[in-house]
Amino acid sequence: MRSISRLTTALAVAGALVATSSTSAHAGAIGSTPVRTFEYSVGGVTMKVPTGCMFTHVVRGSGRKITYQNAGVDCAFVAALGTGFCNWRIDFTYADTDNRTYRTSRGRTHSECKIDPMRNNSPQTLPRYGKACAHLHVNGVRRVSQCHHITK
């Protein structure tokens, strides 16, 4: 149900962005990256994340001002039936136009296993243009990233 709700929200945001006139100063971006299959060990038990999961990152705002930012995983088919992601966290990073990271918002590590990890980040104004990225870490290893360019 949560996956359907998140997909509906993403589609609604995408529709709103399309409907926004070209003279509007507001902008946003939605992007998804597939989570590749991987295995990891938790307490001596091998966990496997199968194909069928997408990591989605949403950014809304205007110029360097971010009014909303969210990232999370949606899984479908066989992947949705698995135990999910254990010891996970989602970080947000910000880099300048030379690709130098100048700010990281590190998420807390969640020890529970979750099929649909998600995190919101607080609104903020970036000191410079560049890119905003979201990164999913599982069991201490970065597994997938998704970025958006923040430009004039």
PDB file of C-alpha atoms in Angstrom:
ATOM      1  CA  MET A   1       0.000   0.000   0.000  1.00  0.00           C
ATOM      2  CA  ARG A   2       2.789   2.407   0.918  1.00  0.00           C
ATOM      3  CA  SER A   3       4.474   1.792  -2.440  1.00  0.00           C
ATOM      4  CA  ILE A   4       1.257   2.616  -4.275  1.00  0.00           C
ATOM      5  CA  SER A   5       0.837   5.759  -2.182  1.00  0.00           C
ATOM      6  CA  ARG A   6       4.404   6.869  -2.886  1.00  0.00           C
ATOM      7  CA  LEU A   7       4.020   6.131  -6.609  1.00  0.00           C
ATOM      8  CA  THR A   8       0.760   8.094  -6.689  1.00  0.00           C
ATOM      9  CA  THR A   9       2.473  11.012  -4.941  1.00  0.00           C
ATOM     10  CA  ALA A  10       5.404  10.906  -7.373  1.00  0.00           C
ATOM     11  CA  LEU A  11       3.030  10.890 -10.354  1.00  0.00           C
ATOM     12  CA  ALA A  12       1.021  13.757  -8.880  1.00  0.00           C
ATOM     13  CA  VAL A  13       4.185  15.798  -8.333  1.00  0.00           C
ATOM     14  CA  ALA A  14       5.331  15.029 -11.880  1.00  0.00           C
ATOM     15  CA  GLY A  15       1.929  16.092 -13.217  1.00  0.00           C
ATOM     16  CA  ALA A  16       2.064  19.299 -11.203  1.00  0.00           C
ATOM     17  CA  LEU A  17       5.523  20.061 -12.559  1.00  0.00           C
ATOM     18  CA  VAL A  18       4.299  19.567 -16.118  1.00  0.00           C
ATOM     19  CA  ALA A  19       1.259  21.757 -15.455  1.00  0.00           C
ATOM     20  CA  THR A  20       3.376  24.575 -14.001  1.00  0.00           C
ATOM     21  CA  SER A  21       3.739  27.455 -16.441  1.00  0.00           C
ATOM     22  CA  SER A  22       7.167  28.254 -17.837  1.00  0.00           C
ATOM     23  CA  THR A  23       7.154  31.651 -16.095  1.00  0.00           C
ATOM     24  CA  SER A  24       7.039  30.041 -12.649  1.00  0.00           C
ATOM     25  CA  ALA A  25      10.142  30.397 -10.496  1.00  0.00           C
ATOM     26  CA  HIS A  26       9.592  27.046  -8.822  1.00  0.00           C
ATOM     27  CA  ALA A  27      11.308  23.874  -9.949  1.00  0.00           C
ATOM     28  CA  GLY A  28      11.532  20.272  -8.992  1.00  0.00           C
ATOM     29  CA  ALA A  29      13.000  16.979 -10.005  1.00  0.00           C
ATOM     30  CA  ILE A  30      12.112  13.336  -9.528  1.00  0.00           C
ATOM     31  CA  GLY A  31      14.486  10.556 -10.479  1.00  0.00           C
ATOM     32  CA  SER A  32      14.783   6.833  -9.861  1.00  0.00           C
ATOM     33  CA  THR A  33      17.750   4.501 -10.079  1.00  0.00           C
ATOM     34  CA  PRO A  34      17.491   0.692  -9.991  1.00  0.00           C
ATOM     35  CA  VAL A  35      18.939  -1.008  -6.919  1.00  0.00           C
ATOM     36  CA  ARG A  36      21.274  -3.724  -8.164  1.00  0.00           C
ATOM     37  CA  THR A  37      21.068  -7.199  -6.666  1.00  0.00           C
ATOM     38  CA  PHE A  38      23.452  -7.655  -3.756  1.00  0.00           C
ATOM     39  CA  GLU A  39      24.061  -9.880  -0.740  1.00  0.00           C
ATOM     40  CA  TYR A  40      25.169  -8.930   2.755  1.00  0.00           C
ATOM     41  CA  SER A  41      25.445 -10.590   6.142  1.00  0.00           C
ATOM     42  CA  VAL A  42      23.506  -9.659   9.273  1.00  0.00           C
ATOM     43  CA  GLY A  43      24.232 -11.641  12.423  1.00  0.00           C
ATOM     44  CA  GLY A  44      25.718 -14.489  10.411  1.00  0.00           C
ATOM     45  CA  VAL A  45      22.671 -14.723   8.115  1.00  0.00           C
ATOM     46  CA  THR A  46      23.151 -13.940   4.430  1.00  0.00           C
ATOM     47  CA  MET A  47      20.542 -11.530   3.098  1.00  0.00           C
ATOM     48  CA  LYS A  48      19.916 -11.087  -0.630  1.00  0.00           C
ATOM     49  CA  VAL A  49      18.253  -8.090  -2.254  1.00  0.00           C
ATOM     50  CA  PRO A  50      16.844  -9.270  -5.598  1.00  0.00           C
ATOM     51  CA  THR A  51      16.146  -7.102  -8.643  1.00  0.00           C
ATOM     52  CA  GLY A  52      12.910  -5.158  -8.702  1.00  0.00           C
ATOM     53  CA  CYS A  53      13.692  -2.251  -6.367  1.00  0.00           C
ATOM     54  CA  MET A  54      14.054   1.420  -7.340  1.00  0.00           C
ATOM     55  CA  PHE A  55      15.658   4.209  -5.317  1.00  0.00           C
ATOM     56  CA  THR A  56      13.729   7.453  -5.882  1.00  0.00           C
ATOM     57  CA  HIS A  57      14.884  10.967  -5.002  1.00  0.00           C
ATOM     58  CA  VAL A  58      12.545  13.996  -5.084  1.00  0.00           C
ATOM     59  CA  VAL A  59      13.643  17.642  -4.822  1.00  0.00           C
ATOM     60  CA  ARG A  60      11.356  20.696  -4.922  1.00  0.00           C
ATOM     61  CA  GLY A  61      12.272  24.335  -4.612  1.00  0.00           C
ATOM     62  CA  SER A  62      13.449  27.422  -6.441  1.00  0.00           C
ATOM     63  CA  GLY A  63      17.021  28.360  -7.284  1.00  0.00           C
ATOM     64  CA  ARG A  64      19.272  27.299  -4.415  1.00  0.00           C
ATOM     65  CA  LYS A  65      16.330  27.038  -1.997  1.00  0.00           C
ATOM     66  CA  ILE A  66      15.127  23.464  -1.395  1.00  0.00           C
ATOM     67  CA  THR A  67      11.634  23.407   0.090  1.00  0.00           C
ATOM     68  CA  TYR A  68      11.148  19.608   0.065  1.00  0.00           C
ATOM     69  CA  GLN A  69      13.469  16.629  -0.336  1.00  0.00           C
ATOM     70  CA  ASN A  70      12.726  12.934   0.032  1.00  0.00           C
ATOM     71  CA  ALA A  71      14.386   9.665  -0.927  1.00  0.00           C
ATOM     72  CA  GLY A  72      13.297   6.073  -0.559  1.00  0.00           C
ATOM     73  CA  VAL A  73      13.064   2.601  -2.005  1.00  0.00           C
ATOM     74  CA  ASP A  74      10.085   0.991  -3.708  1.00  0.00           C
ATOM     75  CA  CYS A  75      10.162  -2.706  -4.539  1.00  0.00           C
ATOM     76  CA  ALA A  76       7.893  -4.738  -6.784  1.00  0.00           C
ATOM     77  CA  PHE A  77       7.346  -8.369  -7.710  1.00  0.00           C
ATOM     78  CA  VAL A  78       9.582 -10.873  -5.880  1.00  0.00           C
ATOM     79  CA  ALA A  79      11.649  -8.099  -4.287  1.00  0.00           C
ATOM     80  CA  ALA A  80       8.558  -6.804  -2.450  1.00  0.00           C
ATOM     81  CA  LEU A  81       8.222 -10.161  -0.690  1.00  0.00           C
ATOM     82  CA  GLY A  82      11.758 -10.163   0.724  1.00  0.00           C
ATOM     83  CA  THR A  83      12.985  -9.095   4.141  1.00  0.00           C
ATOM     84  CA  GLY A  84      14.231  -5.836   2.693  1.00  0.00           C
ATOM     85  CA  PHE A  85      17.128  -3.709   3.820  1.00  0.00           C
ATOM     86  CA  CYS A  86      18.688  -4.167   7.248  1.00  0.00           C
ATOM     87  CA  ASN A  87      20.974  -1.666   8.995  1.00  0.00           C
ATOM     88  CA  TRP A  88      20.062   0.995   6.450  1.00  0.00           C
ATOM     89  CA  ARG A  89      20.445   4.748   6.284  1.00  0.00           C
ATOM     90  CA  ILE A  90      19.853   7.446   3.691  1.00  0.00           C
ATOM     91  CA  ASP A  91      22.266  10.361   3.370  1.00  0.00           C
ATOM     92  CA  PHE A  92      21.817  13.578   1.395  1.00  0.00           C
ATOM     93  CA  THR A  93      24.913  15.273  -0.023  1.00  0.00           C
ATOM     94  CA  TYR A  94      25.453  18.587  -1.786  1.00  0.00           C
ATOM     95  CA  ALA A  95      28.294  19.342  -4.188  1.00  0.00           C
ATOM     96  CA  ASP A  96      29.373  22.458  -6.059  1.00  0.00           C
ATOM     97  CA  THR A  97      29.717  22.732  -9.845  1.00  0.00           C
ATOM     98  CA  ASP A  98      33.259  21.308  -9.564  1.00  0.00           C
ATOM     99  CA  ASN A  99      31.750  18.174  -7.962  1.00  0.00           C
ATOM    100  CA  ARG A 100      33.258  18.949  -4.529  1.00  0.00           C
ATOM    101  CA  THR A 101      30.939  17.830  -1.739  1.00  0.00           C
ATOM    102  CA  TYR A 102      30.505  20.653   0.766  1.00  0.00           C
ATOM    103  CA  ARG A 103      27.614  19.398   2.910  1.00  0.00           C
ATOM    104  CA  THR A 104      26.339  16.013   4.054  1.00  0.00           C
ATOM    105  CA  SER A 105      23.149  15.323   5.946  1.00  0.00           C
ATOM    106  CA  ARG A 106      23.789  11.883   7.368  1.00  0.00           C
ATOM    107  CA  GLY A 107      20.689   9.884   8.221  1.00  0.00           C
ATOM    108  CA  ARG A 108      20.459   7.693  11.264  1.00  0.00           C
ATOM    109  CA  THR A 109      21.161   3.981  10.854  1.00  0.00           C
ATOM    110  CA  HIS A 110      18.022   1.881  11.287  1.00  0.00           C
ATOM    111  CA  SER A 111      18.779  -1.583  12.656  1.00  0.00           C
ATOM    112  CA  GLU A 112      15.398  -3.019  11.679  1.00  0.00           C
ATOM    113  CA  CYS A 113      14.838  -4.611   8.285  1.00  0.00           C
ATOM    114  CA  LYS A 114      12.517  -2.633   6.041  1.00  0.00           C
ATOM    115  CA  ILE A 115      11.339  -3.277   2.485  1.00  0.00           C
ATOM    116  CA  ASP A 116      10.630   0.407   1.865  1.00  0.00           C
ATOM    117  CA  PRO A 117      13.180   2.608   3.671  1.00  0.00           C
ATOM    118  CA  MET A 118      12.483   6.313   3.271  1.00  0.00           C
ATOM    119  CA  ARG A 119      13.781   9.629   4.597  1.00  0.00           C
ATOM    120  CA  ASN A 120      12.777  13.280   4.323  1.00  0.00           C
ATOM    121  CA  ASN A 121      15.304  16.075   4.679  1.00  0.00           C
ATOM    122  CA  SER A 122      14.603  19.524   6.093  1.00  0.00           C
ATOM    123  CA  PRO A 123      14.184  22.588   3.843  1.00  0.00           C
ATOM    124  CA  GLN A 124      17.372  24.583   3.289  1.00  0.00           C
ATOM    125  CA  THR A 125      19.104  27.143   1.145  1.00  0.00           C
ATOM    126  CA  LEU A 126      22.277  25.937  -0.517  1.00  0.00           C
ATOM    127  CA  PRO A 127      25.291  28.291  -0.538  1.00  0.00           C
ATOM    128  CA  ARG A 128      26.073  27.470  -4.191  1.00  0.00           C
ATOM    129  CA  TYR A 129      24.781  25.745  -7.299  1.00  0.00           C
ATOM    130  CA  GLY A 130      25.820  22.198  -8.161  1.00  0.00           C
ATOM    131  CA  LYS A 131      23.979  19.012  -7.320  1.00  0.00           C
ATOM    132  CA  ALA A 132      21.922  17.390  -4.588  1.00  0.00           C
ATOM    133  CA  CYS A 133      22.229  13.633  -4.136  1.00  0.00           C
ATOM    134  CA  ALA A 134      20.632  10.922  -2.042  1.00  0.00           C
ATOM    135  CA  HIS A 135      22.538   7.754  -1.111  1.00  0.00           C
ATOM    136  CA  LEU A 136      21.234   4.482   0.322  1.00  0.00           C
ATOM    137  CA  HIS A 137      23.662   2.665   2.622  1.00  0.00           C
ATOM    138  CA  VAL A 138      22.938  -0.909   3.693  1.00  0.00           C
ATOM    139  CA  ASN A 139      24.992  -2.515   6.433  1.00  0.00           C
ATOM    140  CA  GLY A 140      27.577   0.289   6.132  1.00  0.00           C
ATOM    141  CA  VAL A 141      28.023   0.056   2.340  1.00  0.00           C
ATOM    142  CA  ARG A 142      26.716   2.605  -0.173  1.00  0.00           C
ATOM    143  CA  ARG A 143      24.498   0.622  -2.529  1.00  0.00           C
ATOM    144  CA  VAL A 144      22.797   3.198  -4.764  1.00  0.00           C
ATOM    145  CA  SER A 145      22.768   6.949  -5.374  1.00  0.00           C
ATOM    146  CA  GLN A 146      20.498   9.342  -7.253  1.00  0.00           C
ATOM    147  CA  CYS A 147      21.389  12.991  -7.994  1.00  0.00           C
ATOM    148  CA  HIS A 148      19.802  16.162  -9.383  1.00  0.00           C
ATOM    149  CA  HIS A 149      21.604  19.222 -10.703  1.00  0.00           C
ATOM    150  CA  ILE A 150      20.734  22.507  -9.008  1.00  0.00           C
ATOM    151  CA  THR A 151      21.277  25.265 -11.570  1.00  0.00           C
ATOM    152  CA  LYS A 152      20.249  28.870 -12.267  1.00  0.00           C
TER     153      LYS A 152
END
